[in-house]
PDB file of C-alpha atoms and ligand atoms in Angstrom:
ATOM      1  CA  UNK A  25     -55.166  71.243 -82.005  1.00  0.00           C
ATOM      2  CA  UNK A  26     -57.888  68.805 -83.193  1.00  0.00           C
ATOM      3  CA  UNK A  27     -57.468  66.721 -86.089  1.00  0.00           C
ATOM      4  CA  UNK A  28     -61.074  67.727 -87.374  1.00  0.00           C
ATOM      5  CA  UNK A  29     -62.474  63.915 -86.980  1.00  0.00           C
ATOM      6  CA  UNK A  30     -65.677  65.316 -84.699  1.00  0.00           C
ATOM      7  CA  UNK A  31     -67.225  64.999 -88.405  1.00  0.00           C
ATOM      8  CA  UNK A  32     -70.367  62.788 -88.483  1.00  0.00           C
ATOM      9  CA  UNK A  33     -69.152  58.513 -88.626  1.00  0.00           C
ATOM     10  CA  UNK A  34     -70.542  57.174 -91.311  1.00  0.00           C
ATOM     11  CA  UNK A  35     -72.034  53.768 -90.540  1.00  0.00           C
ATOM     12  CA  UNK A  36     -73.626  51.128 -92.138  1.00  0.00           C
ATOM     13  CA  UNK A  37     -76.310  48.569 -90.251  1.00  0.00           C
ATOM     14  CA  UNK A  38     -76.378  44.950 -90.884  1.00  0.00           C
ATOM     15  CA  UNK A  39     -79.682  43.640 -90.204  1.00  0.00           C
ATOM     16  CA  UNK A  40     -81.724  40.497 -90.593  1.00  0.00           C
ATOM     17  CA  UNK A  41     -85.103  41.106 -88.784  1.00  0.00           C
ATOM     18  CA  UNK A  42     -87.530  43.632 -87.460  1.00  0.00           C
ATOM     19  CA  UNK A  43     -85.325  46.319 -87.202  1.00  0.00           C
ATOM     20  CA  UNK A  44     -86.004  47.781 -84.098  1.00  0.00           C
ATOM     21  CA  UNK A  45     -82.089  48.631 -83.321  1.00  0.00           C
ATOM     22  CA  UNK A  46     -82.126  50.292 -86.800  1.00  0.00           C
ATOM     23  CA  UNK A  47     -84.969  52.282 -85.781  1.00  0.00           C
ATOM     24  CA  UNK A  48     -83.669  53.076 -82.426  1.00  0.00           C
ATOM     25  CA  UNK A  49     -80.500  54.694 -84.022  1.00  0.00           C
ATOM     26  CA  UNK A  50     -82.196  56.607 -86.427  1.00  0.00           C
ATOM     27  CA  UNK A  51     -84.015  58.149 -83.988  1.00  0.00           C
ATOM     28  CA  UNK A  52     -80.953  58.984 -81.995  1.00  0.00           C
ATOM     29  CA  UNK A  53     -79.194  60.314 -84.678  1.00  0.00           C
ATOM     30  CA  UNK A  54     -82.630  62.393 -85.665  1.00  0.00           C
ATOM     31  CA  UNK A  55     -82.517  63.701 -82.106  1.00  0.00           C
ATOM     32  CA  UNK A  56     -78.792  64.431 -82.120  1.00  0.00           C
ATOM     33  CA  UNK A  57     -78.116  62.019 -79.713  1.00  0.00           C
ATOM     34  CA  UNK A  58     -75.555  60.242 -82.227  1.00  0.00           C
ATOM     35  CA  UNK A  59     -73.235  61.984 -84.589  1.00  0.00           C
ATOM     36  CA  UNK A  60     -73.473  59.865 -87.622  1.00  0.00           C
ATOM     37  CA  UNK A  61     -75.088  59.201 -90.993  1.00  0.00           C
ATOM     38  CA  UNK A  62     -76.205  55.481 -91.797  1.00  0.00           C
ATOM     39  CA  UNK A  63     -75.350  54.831 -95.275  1.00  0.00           C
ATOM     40  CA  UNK A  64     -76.339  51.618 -96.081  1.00  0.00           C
ATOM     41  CA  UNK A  65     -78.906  48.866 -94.329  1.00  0.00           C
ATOM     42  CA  UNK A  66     -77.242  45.440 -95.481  1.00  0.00           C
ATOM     43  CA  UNK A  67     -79.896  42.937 -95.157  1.00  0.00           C
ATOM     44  CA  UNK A  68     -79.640  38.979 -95.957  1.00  0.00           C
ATOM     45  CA  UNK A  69     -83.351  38.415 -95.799  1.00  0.00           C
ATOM     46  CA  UNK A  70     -85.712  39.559 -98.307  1.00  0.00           C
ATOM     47  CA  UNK A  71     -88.624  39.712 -96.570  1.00  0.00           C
ATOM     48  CA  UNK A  72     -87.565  41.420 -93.248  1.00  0.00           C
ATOM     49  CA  UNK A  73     -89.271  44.459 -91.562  1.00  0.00           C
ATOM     50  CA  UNK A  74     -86.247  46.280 -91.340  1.00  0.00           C
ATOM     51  CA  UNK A  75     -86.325  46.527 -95.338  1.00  0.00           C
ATOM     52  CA  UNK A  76     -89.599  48.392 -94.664  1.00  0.00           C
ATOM     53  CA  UNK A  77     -88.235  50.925 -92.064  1.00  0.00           C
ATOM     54  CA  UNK A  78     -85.416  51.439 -94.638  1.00  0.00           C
ATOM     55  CA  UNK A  79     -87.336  52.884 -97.084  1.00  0.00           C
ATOM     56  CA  UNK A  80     -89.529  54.617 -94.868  1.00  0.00           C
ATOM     57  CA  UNK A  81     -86.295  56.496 -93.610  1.00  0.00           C
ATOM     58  CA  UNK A  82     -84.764  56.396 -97.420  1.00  0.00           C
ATOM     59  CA  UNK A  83     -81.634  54.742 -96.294  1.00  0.00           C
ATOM     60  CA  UNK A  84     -80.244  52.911 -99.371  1.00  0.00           C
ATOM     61  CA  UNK A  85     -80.023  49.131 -98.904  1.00  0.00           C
ATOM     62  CA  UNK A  86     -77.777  46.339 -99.910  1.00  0.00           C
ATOM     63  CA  UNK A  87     -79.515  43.105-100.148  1.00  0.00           C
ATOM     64  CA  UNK A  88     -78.390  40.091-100.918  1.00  0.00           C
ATOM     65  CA  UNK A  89     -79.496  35.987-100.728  1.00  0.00           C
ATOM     66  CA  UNK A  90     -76.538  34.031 -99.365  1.00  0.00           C
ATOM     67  CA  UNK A  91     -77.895  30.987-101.086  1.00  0.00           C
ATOM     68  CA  UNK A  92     -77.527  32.034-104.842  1.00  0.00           C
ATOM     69  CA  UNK A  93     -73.408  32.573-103.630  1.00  0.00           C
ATOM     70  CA  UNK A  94     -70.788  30.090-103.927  1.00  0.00           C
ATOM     71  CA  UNK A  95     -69.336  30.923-100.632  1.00  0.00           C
ATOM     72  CA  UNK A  96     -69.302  33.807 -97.567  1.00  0.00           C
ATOM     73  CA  UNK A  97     -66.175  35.227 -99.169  1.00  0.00           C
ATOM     74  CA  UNK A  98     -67.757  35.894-102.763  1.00  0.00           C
ATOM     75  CA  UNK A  99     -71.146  37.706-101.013  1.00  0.00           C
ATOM     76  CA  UNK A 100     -68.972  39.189 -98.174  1.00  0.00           C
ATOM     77  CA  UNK A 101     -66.607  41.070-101.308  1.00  0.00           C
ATOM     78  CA  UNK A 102     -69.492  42.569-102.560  1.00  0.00           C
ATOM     79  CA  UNK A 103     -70.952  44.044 -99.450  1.00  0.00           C
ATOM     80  CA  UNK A 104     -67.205  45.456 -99.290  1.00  0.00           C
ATOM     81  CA  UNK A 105     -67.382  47.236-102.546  1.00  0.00           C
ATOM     82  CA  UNK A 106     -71.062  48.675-101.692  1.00  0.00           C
ATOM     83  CA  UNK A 107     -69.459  49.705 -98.298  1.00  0.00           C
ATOM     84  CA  UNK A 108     -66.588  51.623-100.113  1.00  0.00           C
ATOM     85  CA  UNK A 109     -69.295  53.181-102.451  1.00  0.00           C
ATOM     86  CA  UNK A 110     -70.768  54.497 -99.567  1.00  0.00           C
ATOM     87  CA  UNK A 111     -66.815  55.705 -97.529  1.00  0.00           C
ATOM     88  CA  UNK A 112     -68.545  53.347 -94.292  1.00  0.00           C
ATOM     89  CA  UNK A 113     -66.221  53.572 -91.290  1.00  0.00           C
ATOM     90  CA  UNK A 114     -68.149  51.341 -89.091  1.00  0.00           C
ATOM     91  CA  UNK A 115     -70.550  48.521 -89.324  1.00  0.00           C
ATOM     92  CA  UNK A 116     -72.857  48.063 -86.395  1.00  0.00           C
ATOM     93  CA  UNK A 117     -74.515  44.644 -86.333  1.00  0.00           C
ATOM     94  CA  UNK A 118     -78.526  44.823 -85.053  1.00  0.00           C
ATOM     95  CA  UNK A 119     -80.245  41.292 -85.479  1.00  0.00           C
ATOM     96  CA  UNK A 120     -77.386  39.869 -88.589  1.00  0.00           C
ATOM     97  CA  UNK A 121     -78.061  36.508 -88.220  1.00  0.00           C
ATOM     98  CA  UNK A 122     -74.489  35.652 -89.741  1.00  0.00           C
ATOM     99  CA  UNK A 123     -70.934  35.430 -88.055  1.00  0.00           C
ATOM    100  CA  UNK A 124     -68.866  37.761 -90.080  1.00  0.00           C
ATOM    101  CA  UNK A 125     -66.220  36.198 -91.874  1.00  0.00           C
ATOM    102  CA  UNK A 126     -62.386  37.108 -92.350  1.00  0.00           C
ATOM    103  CA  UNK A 127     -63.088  39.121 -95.678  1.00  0.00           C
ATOM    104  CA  UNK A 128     -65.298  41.894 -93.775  1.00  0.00           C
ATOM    105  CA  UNK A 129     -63.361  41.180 -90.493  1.00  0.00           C
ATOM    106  CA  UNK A 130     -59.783  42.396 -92.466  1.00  0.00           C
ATOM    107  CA  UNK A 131     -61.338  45.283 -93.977  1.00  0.00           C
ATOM    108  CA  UNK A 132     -63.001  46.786 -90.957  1.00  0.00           C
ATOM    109  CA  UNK A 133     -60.269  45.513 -88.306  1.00  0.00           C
ATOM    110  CA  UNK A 134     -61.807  46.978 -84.814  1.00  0.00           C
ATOM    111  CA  UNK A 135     -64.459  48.834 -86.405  1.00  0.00           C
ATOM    112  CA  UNK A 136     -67.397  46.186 -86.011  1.00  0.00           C
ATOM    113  CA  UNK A 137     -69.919  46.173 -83.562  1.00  0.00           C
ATOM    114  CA  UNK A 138     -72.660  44.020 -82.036  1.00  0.00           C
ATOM    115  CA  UNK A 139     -75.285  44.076 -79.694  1.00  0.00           C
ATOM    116  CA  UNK A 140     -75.897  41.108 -77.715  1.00  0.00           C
ATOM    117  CA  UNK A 141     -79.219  40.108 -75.155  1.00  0.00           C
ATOM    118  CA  UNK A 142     -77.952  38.747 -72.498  1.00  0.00           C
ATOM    119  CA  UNK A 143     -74.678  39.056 -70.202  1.00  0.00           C
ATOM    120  CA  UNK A 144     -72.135  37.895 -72.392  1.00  0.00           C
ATOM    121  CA  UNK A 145     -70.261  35.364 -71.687  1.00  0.00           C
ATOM    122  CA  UNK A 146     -73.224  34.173 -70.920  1.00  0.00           C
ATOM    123  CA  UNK A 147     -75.738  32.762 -73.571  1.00  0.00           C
ATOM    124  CA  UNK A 148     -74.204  33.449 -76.540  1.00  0.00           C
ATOM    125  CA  UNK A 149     -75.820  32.770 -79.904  1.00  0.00           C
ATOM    126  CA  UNK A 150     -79.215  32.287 -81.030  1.00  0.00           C
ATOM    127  CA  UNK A 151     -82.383  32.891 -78.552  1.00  0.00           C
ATOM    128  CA  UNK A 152     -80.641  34.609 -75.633  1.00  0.00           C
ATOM    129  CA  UNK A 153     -83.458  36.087 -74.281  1.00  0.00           C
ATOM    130  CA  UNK A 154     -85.027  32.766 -73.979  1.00  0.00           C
ATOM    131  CA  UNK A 155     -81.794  30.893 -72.794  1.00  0.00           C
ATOM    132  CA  UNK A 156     -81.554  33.504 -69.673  1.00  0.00           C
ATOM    133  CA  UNK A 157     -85.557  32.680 -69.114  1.00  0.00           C
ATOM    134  CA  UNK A 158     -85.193  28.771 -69.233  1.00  0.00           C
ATOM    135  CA  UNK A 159     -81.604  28.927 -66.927  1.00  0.00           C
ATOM    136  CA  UNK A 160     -83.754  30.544 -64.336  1.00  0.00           C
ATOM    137  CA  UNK A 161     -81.142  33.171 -63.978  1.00  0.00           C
ATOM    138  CA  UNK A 162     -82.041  36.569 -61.953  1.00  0.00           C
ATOM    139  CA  UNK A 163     -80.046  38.922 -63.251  1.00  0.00           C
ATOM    140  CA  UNK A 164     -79.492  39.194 -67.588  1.00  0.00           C
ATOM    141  CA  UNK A 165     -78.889  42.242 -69.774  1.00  0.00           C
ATOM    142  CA  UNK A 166     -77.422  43.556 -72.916  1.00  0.00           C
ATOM    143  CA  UNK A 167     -74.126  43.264 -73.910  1.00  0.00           C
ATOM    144  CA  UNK A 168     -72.758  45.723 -76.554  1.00  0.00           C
ATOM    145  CA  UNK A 169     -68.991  43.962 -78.002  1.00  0.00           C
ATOM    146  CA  UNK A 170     -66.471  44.216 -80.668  1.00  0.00           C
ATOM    147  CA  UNK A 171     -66.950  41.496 -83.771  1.00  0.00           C
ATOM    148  CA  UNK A 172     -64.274  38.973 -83.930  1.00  0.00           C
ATOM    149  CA  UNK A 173     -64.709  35.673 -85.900  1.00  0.00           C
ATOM    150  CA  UNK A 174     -66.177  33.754 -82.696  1.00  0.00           C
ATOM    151  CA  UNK A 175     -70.062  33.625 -81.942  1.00  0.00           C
ATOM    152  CA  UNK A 176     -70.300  36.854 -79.939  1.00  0.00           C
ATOM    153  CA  UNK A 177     -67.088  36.974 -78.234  1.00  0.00           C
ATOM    154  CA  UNK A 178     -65.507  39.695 -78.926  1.00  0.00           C
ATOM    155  CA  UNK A 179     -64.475  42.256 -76.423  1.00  0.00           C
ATOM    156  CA  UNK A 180     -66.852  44.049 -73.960  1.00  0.00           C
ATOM    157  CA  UNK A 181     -67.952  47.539 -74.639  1.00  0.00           C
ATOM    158  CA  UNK A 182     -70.710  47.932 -72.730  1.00  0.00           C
ATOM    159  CA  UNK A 183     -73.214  46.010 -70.354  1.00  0.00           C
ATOM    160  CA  UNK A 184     -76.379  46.702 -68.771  1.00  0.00           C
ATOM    161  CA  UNK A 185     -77.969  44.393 -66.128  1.00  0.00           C
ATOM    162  CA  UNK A 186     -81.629  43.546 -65.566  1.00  0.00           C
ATOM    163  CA  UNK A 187     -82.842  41.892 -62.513  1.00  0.00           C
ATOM    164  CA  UNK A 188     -85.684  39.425 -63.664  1.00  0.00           C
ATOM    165  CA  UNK A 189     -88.646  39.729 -61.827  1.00  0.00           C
ATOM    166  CA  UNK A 190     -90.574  36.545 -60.505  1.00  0.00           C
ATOM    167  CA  UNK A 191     -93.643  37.541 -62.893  1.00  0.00           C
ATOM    168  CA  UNK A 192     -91.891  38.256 -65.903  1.00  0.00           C
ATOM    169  CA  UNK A 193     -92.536  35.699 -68.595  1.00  0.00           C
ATOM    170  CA  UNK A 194     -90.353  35.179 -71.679  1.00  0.00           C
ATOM    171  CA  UNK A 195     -92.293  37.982 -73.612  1.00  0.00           C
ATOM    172  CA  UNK A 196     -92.264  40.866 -71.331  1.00  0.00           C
ATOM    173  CA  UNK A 197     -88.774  40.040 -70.548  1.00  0.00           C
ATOM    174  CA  UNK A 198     -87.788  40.682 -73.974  1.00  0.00           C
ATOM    175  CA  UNK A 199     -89.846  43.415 -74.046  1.00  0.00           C
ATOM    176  CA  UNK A 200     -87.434  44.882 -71.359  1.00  0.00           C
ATOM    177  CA  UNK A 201     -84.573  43.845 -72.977  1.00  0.00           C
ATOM    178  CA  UNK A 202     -85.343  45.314 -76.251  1.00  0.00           C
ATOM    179  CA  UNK A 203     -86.017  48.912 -74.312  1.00  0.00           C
ATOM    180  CA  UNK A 204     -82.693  48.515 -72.806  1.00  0.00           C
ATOM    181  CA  UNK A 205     -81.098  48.232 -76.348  1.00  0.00           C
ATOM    182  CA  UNK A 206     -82.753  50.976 -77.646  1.00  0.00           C
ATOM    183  CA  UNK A 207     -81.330  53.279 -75.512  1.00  0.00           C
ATOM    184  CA  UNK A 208     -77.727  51.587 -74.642  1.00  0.00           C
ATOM    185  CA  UNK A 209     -77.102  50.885 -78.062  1.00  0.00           C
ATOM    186  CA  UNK A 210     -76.800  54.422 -79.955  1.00  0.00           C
ATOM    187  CA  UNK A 211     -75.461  55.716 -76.284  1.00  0.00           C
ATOM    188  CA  UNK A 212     -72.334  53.122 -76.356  1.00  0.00           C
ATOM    189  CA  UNK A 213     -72.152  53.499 -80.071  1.00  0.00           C
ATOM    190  CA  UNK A 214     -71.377  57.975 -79.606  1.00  0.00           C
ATOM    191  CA  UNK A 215     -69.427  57.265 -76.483  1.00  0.00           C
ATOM    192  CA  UNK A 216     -67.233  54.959 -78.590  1.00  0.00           C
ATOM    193  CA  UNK A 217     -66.879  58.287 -80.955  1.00  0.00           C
ATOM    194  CA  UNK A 218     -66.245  60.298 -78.793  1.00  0.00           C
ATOM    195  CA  UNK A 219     -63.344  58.131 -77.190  1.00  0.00           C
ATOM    196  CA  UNK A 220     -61.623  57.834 -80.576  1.00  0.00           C
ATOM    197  CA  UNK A 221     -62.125  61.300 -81.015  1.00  0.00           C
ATOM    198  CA  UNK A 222     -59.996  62.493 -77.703  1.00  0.00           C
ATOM    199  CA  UNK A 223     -57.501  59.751 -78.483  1.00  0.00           C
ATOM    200  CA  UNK A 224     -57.189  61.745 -81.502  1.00  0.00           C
ATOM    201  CA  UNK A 225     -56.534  65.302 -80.082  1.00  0.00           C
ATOM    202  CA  UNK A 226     -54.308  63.556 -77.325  1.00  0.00           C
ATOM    203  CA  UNK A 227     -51.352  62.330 -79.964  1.00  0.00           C
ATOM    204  CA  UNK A 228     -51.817  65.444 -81.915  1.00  0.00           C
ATOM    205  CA  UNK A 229     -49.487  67.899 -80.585  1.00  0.00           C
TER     206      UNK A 229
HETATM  207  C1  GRF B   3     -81.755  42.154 -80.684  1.00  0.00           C
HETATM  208  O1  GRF B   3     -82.272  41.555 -79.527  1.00  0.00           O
HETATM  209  C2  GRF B   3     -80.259  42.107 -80.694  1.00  0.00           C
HETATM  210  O2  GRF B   3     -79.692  42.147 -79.416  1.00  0.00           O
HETATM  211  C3  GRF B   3     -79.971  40.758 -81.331  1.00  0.00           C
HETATM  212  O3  GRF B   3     -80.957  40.622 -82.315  1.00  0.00           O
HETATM  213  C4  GRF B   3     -82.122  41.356 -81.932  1.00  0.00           C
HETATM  214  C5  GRF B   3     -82.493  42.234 -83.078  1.00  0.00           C
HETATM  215  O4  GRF B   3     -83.729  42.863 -82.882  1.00  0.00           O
HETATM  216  N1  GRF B   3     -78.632  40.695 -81.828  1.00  0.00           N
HETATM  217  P1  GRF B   3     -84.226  43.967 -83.886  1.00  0.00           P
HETATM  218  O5  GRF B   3     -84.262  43.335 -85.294  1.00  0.00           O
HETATM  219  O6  GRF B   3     -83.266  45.116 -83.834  1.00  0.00           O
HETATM  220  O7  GRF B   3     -85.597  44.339 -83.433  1.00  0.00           O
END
């Protein structure tokens, strides 16, 4: 017998940027492609396109300006209580310029998630696309992890190569790597459903 959790996940998105990961699962989710509801948008940058996308798609948003806090813990407890407002079961990271610290980390034990450009371990941090491009690597890709409190290295969920091509310059390798998010991220993100889901029905007798 299932235990009725096929319901849709509800998810919030951290974002600091353009967006275009938030965009790319709300149009999977539009399309069916993912089961789940985003809830919230938490953004730490006032002036970010993803704010603009938000409202264009009418998901609520919680934003906030580190600065005017006394530390990550006092911001990071109230994105907790607008994430219990909202019942979020996962937060999926997509361009949060911000490690996550142990007050989000204890709440959502396992049930962050982050999306990476480049092969993980390799280049982790800031300007991955551009590290790959100035190592003269041939191969990169996307990595798609579980948050723990290190600089994306959490464990592997997911990873997609992409061979480099002698012409490619910094920009249209990006470009590449951005179309490979867009479609690995909501993928890995219902596949990761769907696996706690059959765990699920298997210890339910
Ligand atoms: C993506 O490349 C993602 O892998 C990284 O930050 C970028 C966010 O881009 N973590 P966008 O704001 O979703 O367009």
């Amino acid at each position: 017998m299932l235990q009725g959790d096929n319901r849709m996940k509800k998810i919030a998105v951290f974002a600091s940027g353009s967006g275009s990961n938030y965009q790319a699962i709300i149009d999977a989710i539009k399309t069916g492609k993912l089961k789940a509801s985003v809830e919230l948008l938490v953004c730490d940058q006032p002036k970010a396109y993803v704010l603009d996308r938000a409202k264009s798609e009418q998901t609520p948003t919680f934003q906030f300006e580190p600065k005017t806090y006394g530390s990550k813990e006092e911001f990071e407890k109230e994105i907790v209580s607008e994430l219990r407002k909202y019942d979020v079961e996962f937060l999926i990271l997509a361009g949060y310029m911000r490690l996550i610290g142990p007050t989000l980390l204890k709440e959502f034990s396992n049930r962050i998630i982050n999306i990476h450009p480049s092969l993980l371990p390799s280049f982790p941090g800031k300007n991955a696309i551009g590290q790959a491009f100035q190592a003269g690597v041939k191969v990169t890709g996307v990595t798609v992890h579980f948050v723990d409190e290190g600089m994306d290295t959490g464990p592997i969920i997911a990873q997609q190569a992409l061979v480099i091509d002698q012409d490619d310059t910094e920009e249209t390798l990006a470009e590449k790597i951005h179309e490979i998010e867009h479609e690995l991220y909501p993928e890995t993100i219902q596949s990761l459903f769907e696996q706690l889901f059959v765990k699920k029905e298997e210890v339910t007798p």
